Amino acid sequence: MGICAYETTKLVAIRDARLASLRYIFVVAISLYVVVFAMLEEGGYLSSHQVVGVIRFSLEHPTKNNCDPSDASCINDFAPLDQLPYCQQYDGSAESYAGNVYPCEIYESINSQLVSEKSITVMTRASTTNQSLVCNADDMVCPRTYGDTSSEYKFYIAQSEEFTVLLDHPVTSSKICNERSTHRGKNTDNNTDYACSAESSRFSGRLHSSNAELCAEQHAKGSAFKSYRGLQQIETAPCFIEPNHTDTNQDFFSLSTILQAAGVDIDGCNAGLGGTRSETGDSGSCQTYRDTGATLLLNIFWTDFASYRGLVQPSYYYAPQLIAGSSFKQYVPFYNSYRSQRTLLNAHGIRIAVLLDGEFHVFNTVSFLITMTTAVGLLAVATTIVDLLMLYVLPEKRRYQEAKYERTEEFEGRDIVSSAVAGLNQLVSRDDHERIETTLDGDERSAALDPLLDDNSLSNSAI
């Protein structure tokens, strides 16, 4: 168009049903994306804030009707040792068990757990060795601190897979807490106004399972659901399993349920270690998870947002994941006489490490505006696409180009100085006219206007 040309926007109504239809399709699609997906499904009007929390564990061994072991009337519910195929006391064929066979001992939960801040280990196999202190206080060099006074004794903890793990986890989002601090204490019903914090005992959660057999088994009990929210039950995997609850509404699962949800059988071979009978020197054809132990990550995810529903009461789900090829053991010393005599416990077990995660949400104007700005940008892109098709693709593109782009004649008959002087003269003469008309009348006005008209004519002629 030329370097000295000024380009401005021109609106042209192109009467073409194809272009109009394509434009409307884009507008409808973008509107559906923004409203249905970005806003309703993804919560584009909300800002998300990470939650933090703590975890409390408790382990219980099998009891009748899940009674409290601290109660004097509570009775253990262990199966006889001669009915457990991994025990030496088993009265059946030892070849029916793929792993190593050891003696079994009945342990209470308090002796079968190793608890840390974010993990709990359920002992499945252990070995003990009696040791005595070799070095004396007067020795300047001590090549070996302790010497064994007995051979190593290996044994399984009977029915460790039936031990139940209790999980209690309060969480909070500090940023939302600060924003809502003025509302604290106004509503004591935490089930309807949780503010910025939540406790697992006050809200519901479920265990995610990818094990089809476990889902079918739990479905028969009415405890397998399609989602960690809602009441729709399902028989196939994946499913979400309802936890057992204590009298105070705290969640607990058996160790076998958690392992099965992760797709693992405690008596299955730990293929990652590659243990065989010849390598271990024991009786089994492989090393089972009961024998080697393993590390299992239990992810707990909290959220207070539901697609198409917006902000809802908080809920959570457990997602177990076994670390492939892992094993776990920990040494624990028990001193008969401090330092001089001790029993060294080599404990193997399933270590459950908890990772707390999740997000709480709150309405945010900036998030809403960003989503709407994205929508406006998409509409501009749609317009550009339709214009490109109109100008460069359709058969009538030349006619559309002529209609869209209009070129005017050259407006360069006067130079800039002449145009400016003429404009100023017109302004001055107009002001004089108005002043004479307001102060004089009749013949006086005509006599006064004639010289001005003559001067203006002369000026124009000179220009």
Coordinates of C-alpha atoms in Angstrom, one line a residue:
M1 CA 0.0 0.0 0.0
G2 CA 3.0 2.3 0.2
I3 CA 5.1 3.5 3.1
C4 CA 3.2 6.8 3.5
A5 CA -0.2 5.1 3.5
Y6 CA -2.2 5.0 6.7
E7 CA -3.9 1.6 7.4
T8 CA -7.2 1.5 9.3
T9 CA -9.8 -1.1 10.1
K10 CA -12.7 -1.6 7.8
L11 CA -15.7 -3.7 8.6
V12 CA -17.0 -5.7 5.6
A13 CA -20.1 -7.9 5.7
I14 CA -19.2 -10.9 3.6
R15 CA -22.5 -12.6 2.6
D16 CA -21.1 -16.1 2.4
A17 CA -22.9 -18.9 4.3
R18 CA -19.8 -21.1 4.3
L19 CA -17.7 -18.5 6.2
A20 CA -20.5 -17.5 8.5
S21 CA -21.1 -21.2 9.4
L22 CA -17.4 -21.8 10.0
R23 CA -17.3 -18.7 12.2
Y24 CA -20.3 -19.8 14.3
I25 CA -18.8 -23.3 14.7
F26 CA -15.6 -21.8 16.1
V27 CA -17.5 -19.5 18.4
V28 CA -19.7 -22.4 19.7
A29 CA -16.7 -24.7 20.1
I30 CA -14.7 -22.0 22.0
S31 CA -17.6 -21.2 24.2
L32 CA -18.1 -24.8 25.1
Y33 CA -14.4 -25.2 25.8
V34 CA -14.3 -22.2 28.1
V35 CA -17.6 -22.9 29.9
V36 CA -17.7 -26.7 30.1
F37 CA -14.0 -27.6 30.2
A38 CA -12.1 -24.6 31.5
M39 CA -14.7 -23.4 34.0
L40 CA -16.9 -26.3 35.1
E41 CA -14.5 -29.3 34.7
E42 CA -11.1 -27.7 35.5
G43 CA -12.3 -24.9 37.8
G44 CA -10.7 -22.1 35.9
Y45 CA -12.2 -19.5 38.2
L46 CA -10.4 -21.0 41.3
S47 CA -6.9 -20.8 42.5
S48 CA -5.4 -24.0 44.0
H49 CA -3.2 -24.2 47.1
Q50 CA -1.1 -27.1 48.2
V51 CA -2.1 -28.9 51.4
V52 CA 0.3 -30.1 54.1
G53 CA -0.3 -32.4 56.9
V54 CA 0.9 -35.1 59.3
I55 CA 0.2 -38.8 59.5
R56 CA -0.4 -41.0 62.5
F57 CA -0.1 -44.8 62.3
S58 CA -1.3 -47.6 64.5
L59 CA -0.9 -51.3 64.0
E60 CA -3.2 -54.0 65.4
H61 CA -2.9 -57.8 65.3
P62 CA -6.0 -60.0 64.4
T63 CA -8.6 -60.0 67.2
K64 CA -12.1 -61.3 67.4
N65 CA -14.6 -58.8 65.9
N66 CA -11.7 -56.3 65.6
C67 CA -11.9 -55.7 69.4
D68 CA -9.4 -53.5 71.2
P69 CA -6.4 -55.6 72.3
S70 CA -6.0 -53.4 75.4
D71 CA -9.4 -54.6 76.6
A72 CA -9.1 -57.5 79.0
S73 CA -12.0 -59.3 77.3
C74 CA -10.5 -59.0 73.8
I75 CA -9.3 -62.3 72.3
N76 CA -6.7 -62.9 69.6
D77 CA -7.9 -64.3 66.3
F78 CA -4.7 -66.0 64.9
A79 CA -5.1 -69.1 62.8
P80 CA -3.4 -72.3 64.1
L81 CA 0.3 -72.4 63.0
D82 CA -0.2 -75.9 61.5
Q83 CA -2.6 -74.4 58.9
L84 CA -0.1 -71.9 57.6
P85 CA 1.9 -73.3 54.6
Y86 CA 4.9 -71.0 55.1
C87 CA 5.4 -72.2 58.7
Q88 CA 7.6 -75.2 59.7
Q89 CA 4.7 -76.2 62.0
Y90 CA 2.5 -76.7 58.9
D91 CA 1.1 -80.3 58.8
G92 CA 0.7 -80.3 55.0
S93 CA 3.2 -80.6 52.2
A94 CA 6.0 -78.0 52.5
E95 CA 6.5 -78.1 48.7
S96 CA 3.1 -76.3 48.3
Y97 CA 4.8 -73.1 49.3
A98 CA 7.1 -71.4 46.8
G99 CA 9.2 -69.5 49.2
N100 CA 11.4 -70.4 52.1
V101 CA 9.8 -72.1 55.0
Y102 CA 10.8 -71.1 58.6
P103 CA 9.3 -71.5 62.0
C104 CA 6.5 -69.2 62.8
E105 CA 5.9 -67.2 66.0
I106 CA 2.9 -65.3 67.2
Y107 CA 3.7 -61.7 67.8
E108 CA 1.5 -58.9 69.1
S109 CA 1.2 -55.7 67.1
I110 CA 3.4 -53.8 69.6
N111 CA 6.3 -56.1 68.9
S112 CA 5.7 -56.2 65.1
Q113 CA 5.9 -52.6 64.1
L114 CA 8.7 -50.1 63.4
V115 CA 7.2 -46.6 63.4
S116 CA 8.8 -43.4 62.2
E117 CA 7.4 -39.9 61.4
K118 CA 6.1 -40.8 57.9
S119 CA 6.3 -44.5 57.7
I120 CA 5.4 -47.7 59.4
T121 CA 7.0 -51.1 58.9
V122 CA 5.0 -54.3 59.5
M123 CA 7.5 -57.1 60.3
T124 CA 7.0 -60.2 58.3
R125 CA 10.2 -62.1 59.0
A126 CA 13.0 -61.7 61.5
S127 CA 16.1 -63.3 62.8
T128 CA 17.8 -63.0 66.2
T129 CA 21.4 -63.5 67.2
N130 CA 22.7 -63.3 70.8
Q131 CA 25.9 -61.3 71.1
S132 CA 28.4 -60.2 73.7
L133 CA 30.7 -57.3 73.9
V134 CA 34.2 -58.3 72.8
C135 CA 36.1 -55.1 73.5
N136 CA 37.0 -54.0 77.0
A137 CA 37.1 -50.4 78.2
D138 CA 41.0 -50.6 78.5
D139 CA 41.4 -51.8 74.8
M140 CA 43.1 -49.2 72.6
V141 CA 42.0 -51.0 69.4
C142 CA 38.8 -52.9 68.8
P143 CA 38.7 -54.9 65.5
R144 CA 35.3 -56.3 66.3
T145 CA 32.9 -54.8 68.8
Y146 CA 30.5 -57.8 69.3
G147 CA 30.9 -61.5 68.9
D148 CA 28.0 -64.0 68.3
T149 CA 27.3 -66.3 71.2
S150 CA 24.5 -68.2 69.3
S151 CA 23.6 -69.1 65.8
E152 CA 21.1 -67.0 63.8
Y153 CA 17.5 -68.0 64.3
K154 CA 15.1 -67.1 61.5
F155 CA 11.3 -67.1 61.8
Y156 CA 8.2 -65.6 60.3
I157 CA 5.7 -63.5 62.2
A158 CA 2.5 -65.5 61.9
Q159 CA -0.3 -63.9 59.8
S160 CA 1.4 -60.6 59.5
E161 CA -0.7 -59.9 56.4
E162 CA -3.8 -59.9 58.6
F163 CA -2.5 -57.1 60.8
T164 CA -4.5 -53.9 60.3
V165 CA -2.9 -50.5 59.7
L166 CA -4.8 -47.4 61.1
L167 CA -4.3 -44.2 59.2
D168 CA -5.1 -40.7 60.7
H169 CA -4.1 -37.6 58.7
P170 CA -5.2 -34.0 59.3
V171 CA -4.2 -31.6 56.5
T172 CA -4.4 -27.8 56.1
S173 CA -3.7 -25.1 53.5
S174 CA -2.0 -22.2 55.3
K175 CA -2.6 -19.6 52.6
I176 CA -6.3 -20.2 52.6
C177 CA -6.3 -20.2 56.4
N178 CA -4.8 -16.8 56.4
E179 CA -7.4 -15.5 53.9
R180 CA -10.3 -17.0 55.9
S181 CA -9.0 -16.2 59.4
T182 CA -11.8 -13.8 60.0
H183 CA -14.3 -16.6 59.6
R184 CA -12.8 -19.0 62.1
G185 CA -15.1 -19.9 65.0
K186 CA -18.2 -18.7 63.3
N187 CA -19.4 -22.1 62.3
T188 CA -18.7 -25.1 64.5
D189 CA -20.0 -27.6 62.0
N190 CA -16.8 -28.7 60.4
N191 CA -18.6 -31.0 58.0
T192 CA -20.2 -28.0 56.2
D193 CA -17.6 -25.3 56.7
Y194 CA -14.1 -26.8 56.9
A195 CA -12.5 -23.4 56.3
C196 CA -8.9 -24.4 55.3
S197 CA -8.3 -27.6 57.3
A198 CA -9.7 -31.1 57.3
E199 CA -9.3 -34.4 59.2
S200 CA -9.7 -37.8 57.8
S201 CA -11.9 -38.8 60.7
R202 CA -14.5 -36.1 59.7
F203 CA -14.5 -36.7 56.0
S204 CA -14.6 -39.8 53.7
G205 CA -11.9 -41.4 51.7
R206 CA -11.3 -44.7 49.8
L207 CA -8.5 -47.0 48.7
H208 CA -7.7 -47.1 44.9
S209 CA -7.3 -50.7 43.6
S210 CA -6.1 -51.9 40.2
N211 CA -6.6 -55.6 41.3
A212 CA -9.6 -57.1 39.6
E213 CA -9.9 -60.0 42.1
L214 CA -9.9 -57.6 45.0
C215 CA -12.5 -55.3 43.4
A216 CA -14.8 -58.3 42.8
E217 CA -14.3 -59.5 46.3
Q218 CA -15.0 -56.1 47.8
H219 CA -18.0 -55.7 45.5
A220 CA -19.6 -58.8 47.0
K221 CA -19.3 -57.0 50.4
G222 CA -20.8 -53.8 49.0
S223 CA -17.5 -51.9 49.4
A224 CA -16.2 -51.3 45.9
F225 CA -17.1 -48.1 44.2
K226 CA -16.4 -46.4 40.8
S227 CA -15.1 -43.2 42.3
Y228 CA -13.6 -42.1 45.6
R229 CA -16.8 -40.0 45.8
G230 CA -20.3 -41.1 45.1
L231 CA -22.3 -44.3 45.6
Q232 CA -22.1 -46.1 42.3
Q233 CA -20.7 -49.5 42.9
I234 CA -18.5 -51.4 40.5
E235 CA -17.2 -55.0 40.2
T236 CA -14.3 -54.5 37.8
A237 CA -10.9 -52.8 38.2
P238 CA -10.0 -50.1 38.8
C239 CA -12.2 -49.5 41.8
F240 CA -12.2 -47.6 45.1
I241 CA -12.6 -49.6 48.3
E242 CA -14.3 -48.3 51.4
P243 CA -12.1 -48.6 54.5
N244 CA -13.0 -50.1 57.8
H245 CA -13.7 -47.6 60.5
T246 CA -13.1 -47.4 64.2
D247 CA -15.6 -46.1 66.7
T248 CA -14.0 -42.7 66.2
N249 CA -14.4 -43.0 62.4
Q250 CA -10.7 -43.5 61.7
D251 CA -9.7 -45.6 58.6
F252 CA -7.9 -48.9 58.8
F253 CA -7.0 -51.6 56.3
S254 CA -5.4 -55.0 56.6
L255 CA -1.9 -55.2 55.2
S256 CA -3.0 -57.8 52.6
T257 CA -5.7 -55.4 51.3
I258 CA -3.2 -52.7 50.8
L259 CA -0.8 -55.0 49.1
Q260 CA -3.5 -56.5 46.8
A261 CA -4.6 -53.0 45.9
A262 CA -1.1 -52.4 44.7
G263 CA -1.2 -55.6 42.7
V264 CA 1.1 -57.6 45.0
D265 CA 0.6 -60.9 46.9
I266 CA 2.7 -61.1 50.0
D267 CA 3.5 -64.8 49.2
G268 CA 4.4 -64.0 45.6
C269 CA 8.0 -64.1 44.4
N270 CA 9.9 -60.8 44.6
A271 CA 11.1 -61.0 41.0
G272 CA 13.1 -57.9 41.3
L273 CA 15.6 -59.5 43.6
G274 CA 16.0 -62.6 41.5
G275 CA 16.3 -64.8 44.6
T276 CA 16.4 -68.6 43.9
R277 CA 16.9 -71.6 46.0
S278 CA 20.6 -72.0 45.1
E279 CA 21.3 -68.3 45.8
T280 CA 19.6 -68.1 49.2
G281 CA 20.7 -71.5 50.4
D282 CA 17.3 -72.1 51.9
S283 CA 14.5 -74.4 51.0
G284 CA 12.3 -72.1 48.8
S285 CA 12.3 -71.9 45.0
C286 CA 12.1 -68.0 45.3
Q287 CA 12.3 -65.2 47.7
T288 CA 8.8 -64.0 48.6
Y289 CA 7.8 -60.6 49.8
R290 CA 7.1 -62.1 53.2
D291 CA 10.7 -63.2 53.3
T292 CA 12.5 -60.1 51.8
G293 CA 10.1 -57.3 52.7
A294 CA 9.4 -54.4 50.4
T295 CA 8.8 -50.7 50.3
L296 CA 5.3 -49.5 49.4
L297 CA 4.4 -45.8 48.8
L298 CA 1.0 -44.9 49.9
N299 CA 0.0 -41.6 48.3
I300 CA -2.9 -39.8 50.0
F301 CA -4.5 -37.1 47.8
W302 CA -6.9 -34.5 49.2
T303 CA -9.2 -32.2 47.2
D304 CA -12.3 -30.1 47.7
F305 CA -13.2 -29.6 44.0
A306 CA -15.4 -31.8 41.9
S307 CA -15.9 -31.4 38.2
Y308 CA -19.2 -29.7 37.2
R309 CA -20.0 -29.2 40.9
G310 CA -17.4 -26.7 42.0
L311 CA -16.3 -26.5 45.6
V312 CA -17.5 -29.5 47.7
Q313 CA -16.7 -31.0 51.0
P314 CA -13.1 -32.3 51.1
S315 CA -12.4 -35.9 50.3
Y316 CA -9.4 -38.0 49.7
Y317 CA -8.2 -41.3 48.3
Y318 CA -5.3 -43.7 49.0
A319 CA -3.1 -44.8 46.0
P320 CA -0.7 -47.6 46.9
Q321 CA 2.4 -48.3 44.7
L322 CA 5.0 -50.9 45.4
I323 CA 8.6 -50.0 44.6
A324 CA 9.6 -52.7 42.1
G325 CA 12.5 -54.9 43.2
S326 CA 12.7 -53.3 46.7
S327 CA 13.3 -55.0 50.0
F328 CA 13.4 -53.7 53.5
K329 CA 15.2 -54.7 56.7
Q330 CA 16.2 -52.9 59.9
Y331 CA 18.4 -53.9 62.8
V332 CA 17.1 -53.4 66.3
P333 CA 19.3 -54.2 69.4
F334 CA 17.8 -55.4 72.7
Y335 CA 20.2 -55.2 75.6
N336 CA 20.1 -57.7 78.4
S337 CA 22.9 -55.9 80.2
Y338 CA 23.7 -52.6 78.6
R339 CA 26.5 -53.0 76.1
S340 CA 27.8 -56.2 77.5
Q341 CA 25.0 -58.6 76.4
R342 CA 22.5 -58.0 73.6
T343 CA 20.1 -59.7 71.2
L344 CA 20.3 -58.3 67.7
L345 CA 17.0 -58.4 65.8
N346 CA 17.2 -58.3 62.0
A347 CA 13.7 -57.4 61.0
H348 CA 12.3 -57.7 57.5
G349 CA 8.9 -56.3 56.6
I350 CA 6.6 -54.2 54.4
R351 CA 7.5 -50.6 54.9
I352 CA 4.6 -48.3 54.2
A353 CA 5.8 -44.8 53.4
V354 CA 3.1 -42.1 53.2
L355 CA 3.2 -39.1 50.9
L356 CA 0.5 -36.5 51.7
D357 CA -0.6 -34.4 48.7
G358 CA -3.6 -32.5 47.4
E359 CA -5.1 -29.1 46.8
F360 CA -7.7 -26.9 48.4
H361 CA -9.3 -24.2 46.2
V362 CA -10.8 -20.7 46.6
F363 CA -12.4 -18.3 44.1
N364 CA -9.8 -16.0 42.6
T365 CA -10.5 -13.0 40.3
V366 CA -7.1 -13.3 38.6
S367 CA -7.7 -16.9 37.7
F368 CA -11.1 -16.1 36.3
L369 CA -9.8 -13.2 34.2
I370 CA -7.0 -15.4 32.9
T371 CA -9.5 -17.9 31.7
M372 CA -11.7 -15.3 30.1
T373 CA -8.6 -13.7 28.4
T374 CA -7.8 -17.1 27.0
A375 CA -11.3 -17.2 25.6
V376 CA -10.9 -13.8 23.9
G377 CA -7.6 -14.9 22.5
L378 CA -9.1 -18.0 21.0
L379 CA -11.9 -16.0 19.4
A380 CA -9.3 -13.8 17.8
V381 CA -7.5 -16.9 16.5
A382 CA -10.8 -18.2 15.1
T383 CA -11.4 -14.9 13.3
T384 CA -7.9 -15.0 11.8
I385 CA -8.4 -18.6 10.6
V386 CA -11.7 -17.7 8.9
D387 CA -10.0 -14.6 7.3
L388 CA -7.1 -16.7 5.9
L389 CA -9.5 -19.2 4.4
M390 CA -11.5 -16.4 2.9
L391 CA -8.5 -14.6 1.4
Y392 CA -6.3 -17.4 0.3
V393 CA -8.3 -20.7 0.0
L394 CA -11.8 -20.2 -1.3
P395 CA -12.4 -19.9 -5.0
E396 CA -13.8 -16.3 -4.6
K397 CA -10.6 -15.1 -2.8
R398 CA -9.9 -12.3 -5.3
R399 CA -13.3 -10.8 -4.9
Y400 CA -13.0 -11.1 -1.1
Q401 CA -9.6 -9.4 -1.2
E402 CA -11.1 -6.5 -3.2
A403 CA -13.9 -6.2 -0.7
K404 CA -11.7 -6.3 2.4
Y405 CA -8.9 -4.1 1.2
E406 CA -9.9 -0.7 -0.3
R407 CA -7.4 1.8 -1.8
T408 CA -8.3 5.5 -1.9
E409 CA -7.1 8.2 -4.3
E410 CA -4.0 10.2 -3.4
F411 CA -4.7 13.1 -1.0
E412 CA -1.5 15.1 -1.8
G413 CA -2.7 18.2 -3.9
R414 CA -1.3 20.7 -1.4
D415 CA 1.8 20.7 0.5
I416 CA 1.7 20.7 4.3
V417 CA 2.6 24.4 4.7
S418 CA 0.0 25.7 2.3
S419 CA -2.7 23.5 3.9
A420 CA -1.8 24.8 7.3
V421 CA -1.8 28.5 6.3
A422 CA -5.2 28.1 4.6
G423 CA -6.6 26.4 7.6
L424 CA -5.4 29.2 9.9
N425 CA -6.9 31.9 7.6
Q426 CA -10.2 30.2 7.7
L427 CA -10.2 30.1 11.4
V428 CA -9.2 33.8 11.7
S429 CA -11.9 35.0 9.3
R430 CA -14.5 32.9 11.0
D431 CA -13.7 34.5 14.4
D432 CA -13.8 38.0 12.8
H433 CA -17.2 37.3 11.2
E434 CA -18.6 36.1 14.5
R435 CA -17.3 39.1 16.4
I436 CA -18.6 41.7 13.9
E437 CA -22.0 40.0 13.8
T438 CA -22.3 40.2 17.5
T439 CA -21.3 44.0 17.8
L440 CA -22.6 45.7 14.6
D441 CA -25.8 45.6 12.7
G442 CA -27.1 46.6 9.3
D443 CA -25.0 48.7 7.0
E444 CA -22.2 48.9 9.5
R445 CA -21.8 45.1 9.5
S446 CA -21.7 45.0 5.6
A447 CA -19.1 47.7 5.5
A448 CA -16.9 46.0 8.0
L449 CA -17.2 42.6 6.3
D450 CA -16.2 43.7 2.8
P451 CA -12.5 44.4 3.6
L452 CA -12.2 41.0 5.3
L453 CA -13.7 39.2 2.4
D454 CA -11.3 41.0 0.0
D455 CA -8.3 40.2 2.2
N456 CA -9.3 36.5 2.4
S457 CA -9.7 36.4 -1.4
L458 CA -6.3 37.9 -1.9
S459 CA -4.7 35.5 0.6
N460 CA -6.2 32.6 -1.2
S461 CA -5.0 33.9 -4.6
A462 CA -1.5 34.4 -3.2
I463 CA -1.4 30.8 -2.0

